[in-house]
Amino acid sequence: MQHTPQLAVQFSVYRSGVSNYSQISISQPICFKDIVKRLQLRKYKLFSEFNADLNKVFENARTYHTKESGEFQCCDIVEKELVTFLTSFRQSIAAQNEEEEISESENSSA
């Protein structure tokens, strides 16, 4: 199987192919499917909760796979891209909130 960045962390960790997952010091198994489900169910109240789960996916992947493996290397790529995206997203939201505050301030003083 060819390794792509997405394959490194996308599949459920509960499938039979990784039956020894809990024996490799993975006390809190989680994957992107779990995070998507939690997002859909609105389980995250704070960004920090969402971010902690994302970090746990990468931490678990690095614990389970060896440094030389394609999965480990793909994990680095996916994490870097995700951090870039989330940083940009948060900046965009902050700018949008700032614009709304200015607009509300202008409307209330008029």
PDB file of N, CA and C in Angstrom:
ATOM      1  N   MET A   1       0.849  -1.192   0.000  1.00  0.00           N
ATOM      2  CA  MET A   1       0.000   0.000   0.000  1.00  0.00           C
ATOM      3  C   MET A   1       0.881   1.238   0.000  1.00  0.00           C
ATOM      4  N   GLN A   2       0.599   2.145  -0.885  1.00  0.00           N
ATOM      5  CA  GLN A   2       1.326   3.401  -0.947  1.00  0.00           C
ATOM      6  C   GLN A   2       0.840   4.314   0.169  1.00  0.00           C
ATOM      7  N   HIS A   3       1.786   4.981   0.829  1.00  0.00           N
ATOM      8  CA  HIS A   3       1.428   5.861   1.933  1.00  0.00           C
ATOM      9  C   HIS A   3       1.199   7.280   1.433  1.00  0.00           C
ATOM     10  N   THR A   4       0.079   7.821   1.797  1.00  0.00           N
ATOM     11  CA  THR A   4      -0.208   9.222   1.532  1.00  0.00           C
ATOM     12  C   THR A   4      -0.426   9.878   2.874  1.00  0.00           C
ATOM     13  N   PRO A   5      -0.245  11.188   2.969  1.00  0.00           N
ATOM     14  CA  PRO A   5      -0.445  11.852   4.259  1.00  0.00           C
ATOM     15  C   PRO A   5      -1.803  11.554   4.886  1.00  0.00           C
ATOM     16  N   GLN A   6      -2.844  11.491   4.071  1.00  0.00           N
ATOM     17  CA  GLN A   6      -4.173  11.270   4.615  1.00  0.00           C
ATOM     18  C   GLN A   6      -4.309   9.888   5.238  1.00  0.00           C
ATOM     19  N   LEU A   7      -3.643   8.880   4.669  1.00  0.00           N
ATOM     20  CA  LEU A   7      -3.763   7.518   5.177  1.00  0.00           C
ATOM     21  C   LEU A   7      -3.126   7.350   6.542  1.00  0.00           C
ATOM     22  N   ALA A   8      -2.204   8.219   6.891  1.00  0.00           N
ATOM     23  CA  ALA A   8      -1.476   8.058   8.143  1.00  0.00           C
ATOM     24  C   ALA A   8      -2.385   8.122   9.362  1.00  0.00           C
ATOM     25  N   VAL A   9      -3.450   8.886   9.284  1.00  0.00           N
ATOM     26  CA  VAL A   9      -4.261   9.114  10.481  1.00  0.00           C
ATOM     27  C   VAL A   9      -5.762   9.054  10.241  1.00  0.00           C
ATOM     28  N   GLN A  10      -6.208   8.725   9.037  1.00  0.00           N
ATOM     29  CA  GLN A  10      -7.633   8.853   8.758  1.00  0.00           C
ATOM     30  C   GLN A  10      -8.465   7.670   9.209  1.00  0.00           C
ATOM     31  N   PHE A  11      -7.917   6.474   9.191  1.00  0.00           N
ATOM     32  CA  PHE A  11      -8.721   5.306   9.475  1.00  0.00           C
ATOM     33  C   PHE A  11      -8.958   5.136  10.968  1.00  0.00           C
ATOM     34  N   SER A  12     -10.058   4.515  11.272  1.00  0.00           N
ATOM     35  CA  SER A  12     -10.388   4.246  12.665  1.00  0.00           C
ATOM     36  C   SER A  12      -9.320   3.360  13.293  1.00  0.00           C
ATOM     37  N   VAL A  13      -8.951   3.671  14.511  1.00  0.00           N
ATOM     38  CA  VAL A  13      -7.948   2.878  15.213  1.00  0.00           C
ATOM     39  C   VAL A  13      -8.551   1.618  15.827  1.00  0.00           C
ATOM     40  N   TYR A  14      -9.816   1.415  15.645  1.00  0.00           N
ATOM     41  CA  TYR A  14     -10.494   0.277  16.258  1.00  0.00           C
ATOM     42  C   TYR A  14     -10.637  -0.895  15.296  1.00  0.00           C
ATOM     43  N   ARG A  15     -10.146  -0.756  14.075  1.00  0.00           N
ATOM     44  CA  ARG A  15     -10.278  -1.841  13.111  1.00  0.00           C
ATOM     45  C   ARG A  15      -9.307  -2.968  13.451  1.00  0.00           C
ATOM     46  N   SER A  16      -9.559  -4.146  12.933  1.00  0.00           N
ATOM     47  CA  SER A  16      -8.774  -5.323  13.287  1.00  0.00           C
ATOM     48  C   SER A  16      -7.305  -5.222  12.875  1.00  0.00           C
ATOM     49  N   GLY A  17      -7.001  -4.439  11.859  1.00  0.00           N
ATOM     50  CA  GLY A  17      -5.633  -4.314  11.386  1.00  0.00           C
ATOM     51  C   GLY A  17      -4.681  -3.705  12.396  1.00  0.00           C
ATOM     52  N   VAL A  18      -5.191  -3.076  13.405  1.00  0.00           N
ATOM     53  CA  VAL A  18      -4.350  -2.486  14.450  1.00  0.00           C
ATOM     54  C   VAL A  18      -4.788  -3.003  15.818  1.00  0.00           C
ATOM     55  N   SER A  19      -4.967  -4.311  15.891  1.00  0.00           N
ATOM     56  CA  SER A  19      -5.485  -4.911  17.120  1.00  0.00           C
ATOM     57  C   SER A  19      -4.547  -4.745  18.313  1.00  0.00           C
ATOM     58  N   ASN A  20      -3.259  -4.533  18.066  1.00  0.00           N
ATOM     59  CA  ASN A  20      -2.321  -4.345  19.168  1.00  0.00           C
ATOM     60  C   ASN A  20      -2.174  -2.881  19.573  1.00  0.00           C
ATOM     61  N   TYR A  21      -3.038  -2.031  19.058  1.00  0.00           N
ATOM     62  CA  TYR A  21      -2.958  -0.587  19.291  1.00  0.00           C
ATOM     63  C   TYR A  21      -2.938  -0.254  20.782  1.00  0.00           C
ATOM     64  N   SER A  22      -3.816  -0.853  21.556  1.00  0.00           N
ATOM     65  CA  SER A  22      -3.888  -0.543  22.984  1.00  0.00           C
ATOM     66  C   SER A  22      -2.709  -1.127  23.757  1.00  0.00           C
ATOM     67  N   GLN A  23      -1.989  -2.068  23.176  1.00  0.00           N
ATOM     68  CA  GLN A  23      -0.836  -2.671  23.848  1.00  0.00           C
ATOM     69  C   GLN A  23       0.439  -1.851  23.641  1.00  0.00           C
ATOM     70  N   ILE A  24       0.387  -0.816  22.811  1.00  0.00           N
ATOM     71  CA  ILE A  24       1.568   0.005  22.507  1.00  0.00           C
ATOM     72  C   ILE A  24       1.473   1.340  23.243  1.00  0.00           C
ATOM     73  N   SER A  25       0.988   1.338  24.442  1.00  0.00           N
ATOM     74  CA  SER A  25       0.888   2.546  25.275  1.00  0.00           C
ATOM     75  C   SER A  25      -0.027   3.604  24.681  1.00  0.00           C
ATOM     76  N   ILE A  26      -1.072   3.190  23.971  1.00  0.00           N
ATOM     77  CA  ILE A  26      -2.063   4.121  23.454  1.00  0.00           C
ATOM     78  C   ILE A  26      -3.262   4.050  24.399  1.00  0.00           C
ATOM     79  N   SER A  27      -3.251   4.885  25.407  1.00  0.00           N
ATOM     80  CA  SER A  27      -4.309   4.825  26.422  1.00  0.00           C
ATOM     81  C   SER A  27      -5.572   5.559  26.000  1.00  0.00           C
ATOM     82  N   GLN A  28      -5.439   6.493  25.064  1.00  0.00           N
ATOM     83  CA  GLN A  28      -6.590   7.273  24.591  1.00  0.00           C
ATOM     84  C   GLN A  28      -6.658   7.218  23.073  1.00  0.00           C
ATOM     85  N   PRO A  29      -7.114   6.094  22.507  1.00  0.00           N
ATOM     86  CA  PRO A  29      -7.178   6.012  21.049  1.00  0.00           C
ATOM     87  C   PRO A  29      -8.183   6.997  20.474  1.00  0.00           C
ATOM     88  N   ILE A  30      -7.804   7.635  19.387  1.00  0.00           N
ATOM     89  CA  ILE A  30      -8.678   8.598  18.712  1.00  0.00           C
ATOM     90  C   ILE A  30      -8.198   8.735  17.271  1.00  0.00           C
ATOM     91  N   CYS A  31      -9.126   9.013  16.381  1.00  0.00           N
ATOM     92  CA  CYS A  31      -8.783   9.225  14.973  1.00  0.00           C
ATOM     93  C   CYS A  31      -9.634  10.374  14.449  1.00  0.00           C
ATOM     94  N   PHE A  32      -9.383  10.773  13.216  1.00  0.00           N
ATOM     95  CA  PHE A  32     -10.141  11.885  12.638  1.00  0.00           C
ATOM     96  C   PHE A  32     -11.628  11.567  12.543  1.00  0.00           C
ATOM     97  N   LYS A  33     -11.979  10.307  12.327  1.00  0.00           N
ATOM     98  CA  LYS A  33     -13.399   9.949  12.285  1.00  0.00           C
ATOM     99  C   LYS A  33     -14.070  10.286  13.614  1.00  0.00           C
ATOM    100  N   ASP A  34     -13.377  10.016  14.713  1.00  0.00           N
ATOM    101  CA  ASP A  34     -13.921  10.348  16.033  1.00  0.00           C
ATOM    102  C   ASP A  34     -14.104  11.850  16.183  1.00  0.00           C
ATOM    103  N   ILE A  35     -13.129  12.607  15.727  1.00  0.00           N
ATOM    104  CA  ILE A  35     -13.188  14.068  15.844  1.00  0.00           C
ATOM    105  C   ILE A  35     -14.332  14.621  15.007  1.00  0.00           C
ATOM    106  N   VAL A  36     -14.489  14.113  13.795  1.00  0.00           N
ATOM    107  CA  VAL A  36     -15.588  14.562  12.941  1.00  0.00           C
ATOM    108  C   VAL A  36     -16.928  14.267  13.613  1.00  0.00           C
ATOM    109  N   LYS A  37     -17.057  13.095  14.195  1.00  0.00           N
ATOM    110  CA  LYS A  37     -18.306  12.744  14.879  1.00  0.00           C
ATOM    111  C   LYS A  37     -18.566  13.695  16.045  1.00  0.00           C
ATOM    112  N   ARG A  38     -17.526  13.995  16.816  1.00  0.00           N
ATOM    113  CA  ARG A  38     -17.680  14.927  17.939  1.00  0.00           C
ATOM    114  C   ARG A  38     -18.052  16.321  17.450  1.00  0.00           C
ATOM    115  N   LEU A  39     -17.496  16.728  16.328  1.00  0.00           N
ATOM    116  CA  LEU A  39     -17.865  18.027  15.744  1.00  0.00           C
ATOM    117  C   LEU A  39     -19.334  18.027  15.337  1.00  0.00           C
ATOM    118  N   GLN A  40     -19.756  16.969  14.673  1.00  0.00           N
ATOM    119  CA  GLN A  40     -21.145  16.877  14.225  1.00  0.00           C
ATOM    120  C   GLN A  40     -22.121  16.879  15.400  1.00  0.00           C
ATOM    121  N   LEU A  41     -21.714  16.281  16.516  1.00  0.00           N
ATOM    122  CA  LEU A  41     -22.566  16.219  17.704  1.00  0.00           C
ATOM    123  C   LEU A  41     -22.380  17.439  18.616  1.00  0.00           C
ATOM    124  N   ARG A  42     -21.538  18.368  18.168  1.00  0.00           N
ATOM    125  CA  ARG A  42     -21.249  19.596  18.925  1.00  0.00           C
ATOM    126  C   ARG A  42     -20.754  19.307  20.349  1.00  0.00           C
ATOM    127  N   LYS A  43     -19.849  18.350  20.442  1.00  0.00           N
ATOM    128  CA  LYS A  43     -19.289  17.949  21.734  1.00  0.00           C
ATOM    129  C   LYS A  43     -18.230  18.926  22.235  1.00  0.00           C
ATOM    130  N   TYR A  44     -17.594  19.619  21.307  1.00  0.00           N
ATOM    131  CA  TYR A  44     -16.541  20.553  21.698  1.00  0.00           C
ATOM    132  C   TYR A  44     -17.160  21.885  22.096  1.00  0.00           C
ATOM    133  N   LYS A  45     -16.867  22.311  23.301  1.00  0.00           N
ATOM    134  CA  LYS A  45     -17.340  23.612  23.777  1.00  0.00           C
ATOM    135  C   LYS A  45     -16.265  24.683  23.599  1.00  0.00           C
ATOM    136  N   LEU A  46     -15.022  24.254  23.577  1.00  0.00           N
ATOM    137  CA  LEU A  46     -13.890  25.170  23.450  1.00  0.00           C
ATOM    138  C   LEU A  46     -12.958  24.694  22.343  1.00  0.00           C
ATOM    139  N   PHE A  47     -12.301  25.641  21.689  1.00  0.00           N
ATOM    140  CA  PHE A  47     -11.325  25.277  20.672  1.00  0.00           C
ATOM    141  C   PHE A  47     -10.224  24.419  21.274  1.00  0.00           C
ATOM    142  N   SER A  48      -9.847  24.683  22.509  1.00  0.00           N
ATOM    143  CA  SER A  48      -8.766  23.929  23.152  1.00  0.00           C
ATOM    144  C   SER A  48      -9.106  22.442  23.270  1.00  0.00           C
ATOM    145  N   GLU A  49     -10.388  22.099  23.433  1.00  0.00           N
ATOM    146  CA  GLU A  49     -10.799  20.688  23.492  1.00  0.00           C
ATOM    147  C   GLU A  49     -10.599  20.027  22.128  1.00  0.00           C
ATOM    148  N   PHE A  50     -11.012  20.722  21.088  1.00  0.00           N
ATOM    149  CA  PHE A  50     -10.835  20.247  19.721  1.00  0.00           C
ATOM    150  C   PHE A  50      -9.349  20.091  19.412  1.00  0.00           C
ATOM    151  N   ASN A  51      -8.564  21.084  19.749  1.00  0.00           N
ATOM    152  CA  ASN A  51      -7.132  21.077  19.498  1.00  0.00           C
ATOM    153  C   ASN A  51      -6.441  19.941  20.257  1.00  0.00           C
ATOM    154  N   ALA A  52      -6.866  19.688  21.481  1.00  0.00           N
ATOM    155  CA  ALA A  52      -6.279  18.596  22.270  1.00  0.00           C
ATOM    156  C   ALA A  52      -6.512  17.247  21.593  1.00  0.00           C
ATOM    157  N   ASP A  53      -7.704  17.048  21.049  1.00  0.00           N
ATOM    158  CA  ASP A  53      -7.982  15.798  20.340  1.00  0.00           C
ATOM    159  C   ASP A  53      -7.134  15.678  19.077  1.00  0.00           C
ATOM    160  N   LEU A  54      -6.992  16.772  18.342  1.00  0.00           N
ATOM    161  CA  LEU A  54      -6.131  16.741  17.160  1.00  0.00           C
ATOM    162  C   LEU A  54      -4.700  16.375  17.543  1.00  0.00           C
ATOM    163  N   ASN A  55      -4.193  17.004  18.580  1.00  0.00           N
ATOM    164  CA  ASN A  55      -2.833  16.708  19.031  1.00  0.00           C
ATOM    165  C   ASN A  55      -2.691  15.256  19.455  1.00  0.00           C
ATOM    166  N   LYS A  56      -3.740  14.701  20.067  1.00  0.00           N
ATOM    167  CA  LYS A  56      -3.710  13.308  20.510  1.00  0.00           C
ATOM    168  C   LYS A  56      -3.622  12.355  19.315  1.00  0.00           C
ATOM    169  N   VAL A  57      -4.284  12.682  18.208  1.00  0.00           N
ATOM    170  CA  VAL A  57      -4.191  11.848  16.996  1.00  0.00           C
ATOM    171  C   VAL A  57      -2.725  11.735  16.561  1.00  0.00           C
ATOM    172  N   PHE A  58      -2.041  12.859  16.496  1.00  0.00           N
ATOM    173  CA  PHE A  58      -0.648  12.857  16.040  1.00  0.00           C
ATOM    174  C   PHE A  58       0.273  12.208  17.067  1.00  0.00           C
ATOM    175  N   GLU A  59       0.033  12.464  18.335  1.00  0.00           N
ATOM    176  CA  GLU A  59       0.833  11.840  19.397  1.00  0.00           C
ATOM    177  C   GLU A  59       0.693  10.320  19.338  1.00  0.00           C
ATOM    178  N   ASN A  60      -0.535   9.842  19.190  1.00  0.00           N
ATOM    179  CA  ASN A  60      -0.768   8.403  19.115  1.00  0.00           C
ATOM    180  C   ASN A  60      -0.112   7.786  17.884  1.00  0.00           C
ATOM    181  N   ALA A  61      -0.225   8.469  16.753  1.00  0.00           N
ATOM    182  CA  ALA A  61       0.379   7.952  15.520  1.00  0.00           C
ATOM    183  C   ALA A  61       1.892   7.838  15.662  1.00  0.00           C
ATOM    184  N   ARG A  62       2.499   8.823  16.299  1.00  0.00           N
ATOM    185  CA  ARG A  62       3.957   8.785  16.480  1.00  0.00           C
ATOM    186  C   ARG A  62       4.372   7.737  17.510  1.00  0.00           C
ATOM    187  N   THR A  63       3.516   7.461  18.463  1.00  0.00           N
ATOM    188  CA  THR A  63       3.808   6.426  19.450  1.00  0.00           C
ATOM    189  C   THR A  63       3.700   5.045  18.811  1.00  0.00           C
ATOM    190  N   TYR A  64       2.699   4.860  17.976  1.00  0.00           N
ATOM    191  CA  TYR A  64       2.428   3.553  17.375  1.00  0.00           C
ATOM    192  C   TYR A  64       3.411   3.205  16.260  1.00  0.00           C
ATOM    193  N   HIS A  65       3.780   4.156  15.446  1.00  0.00           N
ATOM    194  CA  HIS A  65       4.631   3.897  14.286  1.00  0.00           C
ATOM    195  C   HIS A  65       6.078   4.268  14.583  1.00  0.00           C
ATOM    196  N   THR A  66       7.003   3.595  13.914  1.00  0.00           N
ATOM    197  CA  THR A  66       8.424   3.912  14.079  1.00  0.00           C
ATOM    198  C   THR A  66       8.770   5.159  13.267  1.00  0.00           C
ATOM    199  N   LYS A  67       9.836   5.829  13.674  1.00  0.00           N
ATOM    200  CA  LYS A  67      10.259   7.054  12.994  1.00  0.00           C
ATOM    201  C   LYS A  67      10.559   6.818  11.518  1.00  0.00           C
ATOM    202  N   GLU A  68      10.983   5.639  11.185  1.00  0.00           N
ATOM    203  CA  GLU A  68      11.360   5.329   9.808  1.00  0.00           C
ATOM    204  C   GLU A  68      10.159   5.004   8.928  1.00  0.00           C
ATOM    205  N   SER A  69       9.002   4.805   9.519  1.00  0.00           N
ATOM    206  CA  SER A  69       7.833   4.363   8.746  1.00  0.00           C
ATOM    207  C   SER A  69       7.238   5.509   7.928  1.00  0.00           C
ATOM    208  N   GLY A  70       6.577   5.124   6.854  1.00  0.00           N
ATOM    209  CA  GLY A  70       5.876   6.104   6.029  1.00  0.00           C
ATOM    210  C   GLY A  70       4.766   6.788   6.793  1.00  0.00           C
ATOM    211  N   GLU A  71       4.103   6.043   7.670  1.00  0.00           N
ATOM    212  CA  GLU A  71       3.015   6.623   8.463  1.00  0.00           C
ATOM    213  C   GLU A  71       3.515   7.749   9.361  1.00  0.00           C
ATOM    214  N   PHE A  72       4.658   7.526   9.999  1.00  0.00           N
ATOM    215  CA  PHE A  72       5.233   8.540  10.885  1.00  0.00           C
ATOM    216  C   PHE A  72       5.568   9.794  10.091  1.00  0.00           C
ATOM    217  N   GLN A  73       6.194   9.608   8.938  1.00  0.00           N
ATOM    218  CA  GLN A  73       6.579  10.745   8.109  1.00  0.00           C
ATOM    219  C   GLN A  73       5.357  11.477   7.557  1.00  0.00           C
ATOM    220  N   CYS A  74       4.338  10.717   7.161  1.00  0.00           N
ATOM    221  CA  CYS A  74       3.098  11.336   6.677  1.00  0.00           C
ATOM    222  C   CYS A  74       2.417  12.119   7.793  1.00  0.00           C
ATOM    223  N   CYS A  75       2.513  11.608   8.988  1.00  0.00           N
ATOM    224  CA  CYS A  75       1.919  12.275  10.141  1.00  0.00           C
ATOM    225  C   CYS A  75       2.500  13.678  10.292  1.00  0.00           C
ATOM    226  N   ASP A  76       3.811  13.802  10.115  1.00  0.00           N
ATOM    227  CA  ASP A  76       4.453  15.123  10.200  1.00  0.00           C
ATOM    228  C   ASP A  76       3.898  16.070   9.142  1.00  0.00           C
ATOM    229  N   ILE A  77       3.700  15.556   7.937  1.00  0.00           N
ATOM    230  CA  ILE A  77       3.195  16.381   6.834  1.00  0.00           C
ATOM    231  C   ILE A  77       1.769  16.843   7.123  1.00  0.00           C
ATOM    232  N   VAL A  78       0.925  15.906   7.533  1.00  0.00           N
ATOM    233  CA  VAL A  78      -0.483  16.233   7.808  1.00  0.00           C
ATOM    234  C   VAL A  78      -0.581  17.235   8.956  1.00  0.00           C
ATOM    235  N   GLU A  79       0.190  17.008  10.006  1.00  0.00           N
ATOM    236  CA  GLU A  79       0.143  17.918  11.156  1.00  0.00           C
ATOM    237  C   GLU A  79       0.579  19.325  10.759  1.00  0.00           C
ATOM    238  N   LYS A  80       1.633  19.436   9.984  1.00  0.00           N
ATOM    239  CA  LYS A  80       2.117  20.747   9.555  1.00  0.00           C
ATOM    240  C   LYS A  80       1.052  21.472   8.736  1.00  0.00           C
ATOM    241  N   GLU A  81       0.427  20.765   7.804  1.00  0.00           N
ATOM    242  CA  GLU A  81      -0.625  21.360   6.975  1.00  0.00           C
ATOM    243  C   GLU A  81      -1.826  21.772   7.827  1.00  0.00           C
ATOM    244  N   LEU A  82      -2.183  20.939   8.777  1.00  0.00           N
ATOM    245  CA  LEU A  82      -3.326  21.239   9.638  1.00  0.00           C
ATOM    246  C   LEU A  82      -3.055  22.460  10.519  1.00  0.00           C
ATOM    247  N   VAL A  83      -1.865  22.550  11.068  1.00  0.00           N
ATOM    248  CA  VAL A  83      -1.499  23.710  11.893  1.00  0.00           C
ATOM    249  C   VAL A  83      -1.555  24.982  11.057  1.00  0.00           C
ATOM    250  N   THR A  84      -1.048  24.926   9.835  1.00  0.00           N
ATOM    251  CA  THR A  84      -1.094  26.089   8.934  1.00  0.00           C
ATOM    252  C   THR A  84      -2.535  26.495   8.665  1.00  0.00           C
ATOM    253  N   PHE A  85      -3.377  25.511   8.353  1.00  0.00           N
ATOM    254  CA  PHE A  85      -4.781  25.790   8.068  1.00  0.00           C
ATOM    255  C   PHE A  85      -5.484  26.377   9.293  1.00  0.00           C
ATOM    256  N   LEU A  86      -5.309  25.762  10.453  1.00  0.00           N
ATOM    257  CA  LEU A  86      -6.004  26.234  11.657  1.00  0.00           C
ATOM    258  C   LEU A  86      -5.530  27.623  12.077  1.00  0.00           C
ATOM    259  N   THR A  87      -4.252  27.903  11.897  1.00  0.00           N
ATOM    260  CA  THR A  87      -3.735  29.239  12.210  1.00  0.00           C
ATOM    261  C   THR A  87      -4.392  30.271  11.310  1.00  0.00           C
ATOM    262  N   SER A  88      -4.460  29.983  10.038  1.00  0.00           N
ATOM    263  CA  SER A  88      -5.095  30.883   9.077  1.00  0.00           C
ATOM    264  C   SER A  88      -6.583  31.045   9.389  1.00  0.00           C
ATOM    265  N   PHE A  89      -7.227  29.946   9.704  1.00  0.00           N
ATOM    266  CA  PHE A  89      -8.655  29.970  10.027  1.00  0.00           C
ATOM    267  C   PHE A  89      -8.933  30.836  11.260  1.00  0.00           C
ATOM    268  N   ARG A  90      -8.148  30.645  12.306  1.00  0.00           N
ATOM    269  CA  ARG A  90      -8.339  31.434  13.528  1.00  0.00           C
ATOM    270  C   ARG A  90      -8.088  32.919  13.276  1.00  0.00           C
ATOM    271  N   GLN A  91      -7.091  33.247  12.463  1.00  0.00           N
ATOM    272  CA  GLN A  91      -6.819  34.643  12.133  1.00  0.00           C
ATOM    273  C   GLN A  91      -7.980  35.243  11.348  1.00  0.00           C
ATOM    274  N   SER A  92      -8.539  34.470  10.448  1.00  0.00           N
ATOM    275  CA  SER A  92      -9.681  34.919   9.656  1.00  0.00           C
ATOM    276  C   SER A  92     -10.889  35.192  10.548  1.00  0.00           C
ATOM    277  N   ILE A  93     -11.145  34.298  11.470  1.00  0.00           N
ATOM    278  CA  ILE A  93     -12.274  34.467  12.401  1.00  0.00           C
ATOM    279  C   ILE A  93     -12.048  35.697  13.276  1.00  0.00           C
ATOM    280  N   ALA A  94     -10.827  35.871  13.769  1.00  0.00           N
ATOM    281  CA  ALA A  94     -10.522  37.030  14.613  1.00  0.00           C
ATOM    282  C   ALA A  94     -10.723  38.332  13.842  1.00  0.00           C
ATOM    283  N   ALA A  95     -10.281  38.357  12.597  1.00  0.00           N
ATOM    284  CA  ALA A  95     -10.447  39.561  11.767  1.00  0.00           C
ATOM    285  C   ALA A  95     -11.924  39.825  11.513  1.00  0.00           C
ATOM    286  N   GLN A  96     -12.672  38.785  11.257  1.00  0.00           N
ATOM    287  CA  GLN A  96     -14.113  38.929  11.016  1.00  0.00           C
ATOM    288  C   GLN A  96     -14.814  39.459  12.270  1.00  0.00           C
ATOM    289  N   ASN A  97     -14.450  38.940  13.427  1.00  0.00           N
ATOM    290  CA  ASN A  97     -15.039  39.418  14.680  1.00  0.00           C
ATOM    291  C   ASN A  97     -14.689  40.880  14.933  1.00  0.00           C
ATOM    292  N   GLU A  98     -13.465  41.245  14.609  1.00  0.00           N
ATOM    293  CA  GLU A  98     -13.021  42.632  14.783  1.00  0.00           C
ATOM    294  C   GLU A  98     -13.830  43.566  13.882  1.00  0.00           C
ATOM    295  N   GLU A  99     -14.051  43.154  12.637  1.00  0.00           N
ATOM    296  CA  GLU A  99     -14.842  43.954  11.704  1.00  0.00           C
ATOM    297  C   GLU A  99     -16.276  44.126  12.211  1.00  0.00           C
ATOM    298  N   GLU A 100     -16.853  43.064  12.749  1.00  0.00           N
ATOM    299  CA  GLU A 100     -18.220  43.128  13.271  1.00  0.00           C
ATOM    300  C   GLU A 100     -18.301  44.072  14.470  1.00  0.00           C
ATOM    301  N   GLU A 101     -17.279  44.042  15.340  1.00  0.00           N
ATOM    302  CA  GLU A 101     -17.261  44.923  16.506  1.00  0.00           C
ATOM    303  C   GLU A 101     -17.176  46.385  16.071  1.00  0.00           C
ATOM    304  N   ILE A 102     -16.354  46.666  15.059  1.00  0.00           N
ATOM    305  CA  ILE A 102     -16.217  48.035  14.555  1.00  0.00           C
ATOM    306  C   ILE A 102     -17.547  48.491  13.961  1.00  0.00           C
ATOM    307  N   SER A 103     -18.175  47.636  13.192  1.00  0.00           N
ATOM    308  CA  SER A 103     -19.453  47.954  12.561  1.00  0.00           C
ATOM    309  C   SER A 103     -20.523  48.230  13.616  1.00  0.00           C
ATOM    310  N   GLU A 104     -20.585  47.400  14.637  1.00  0.00           N
ATOM    311  CA  GLU A 104     -21.563  47.591  15.717  1.00  0.00           C
ATOM    312  C   GLU A 104     -21.301  48.882  16.471  1.00  0.00           C
ATOM    313  N   SER A 105     -20.011  49.193  16.675  1.00  0.00           N
ATOM    314  CA  SER A 105     -19.640  50.417  17.375  1.00  0.00           C
ATOM    315  C   SER A 105     -20.046  51.653  16.566  1.00  0.00           C
ATOM    316  N   GLU A 106     -19.836  51.591  15.262  1.00  0.00           N
ATOM    317  CA  GLU A 106     -20.204  52.706  14.388  1.00  0.00           C
ATOM    318  C   GLU A 106     -21.715  52.891  14.359  1.00  0.00           C
ATOM    319  N   ASN A 107     -22.455  51.803  14.333  1.00  0.00           N
ATOM    320  CA  ASN A 107     -23.921  51.876  14.298  1.00  0.00           C
ATOM    321  C   ASN A 107     -24.516  52.399  15.604  1.00  0.00           C
ATOM    322  N   SER A 108     -23.889  52.060  16.711  1.00  0.00           N
ATOM    323  CA  SER A 108     -24.436  52.505  17.993  1.00  0.00           C
ATOM    324  C   SER A 108     -24.119  53.971  18.279  1.00  0.00           C
ATOM    325  N   SER A 109     -23.055  54.504  17.663  1.00  0.00           N
ATOM    326  CA  SER A 109     -22.709  55.904  17.887  1.00  0.00           C
ATOM    327  C   SER A 109     -23.423  56.821  16.894  1.00  0.00           C
ATOM    328  N   ALA A 110     -24.061  56.263  15.909  1.00  0.00           N
ATOM    329  CA  ALA A 110     -24.734  57.087  14.896  1.00  0.00           C
ATOM    330  C   ALA A 110     -26.110  57.542  15.335  1.00  0.00           C
TER     331      ALA A 110
END
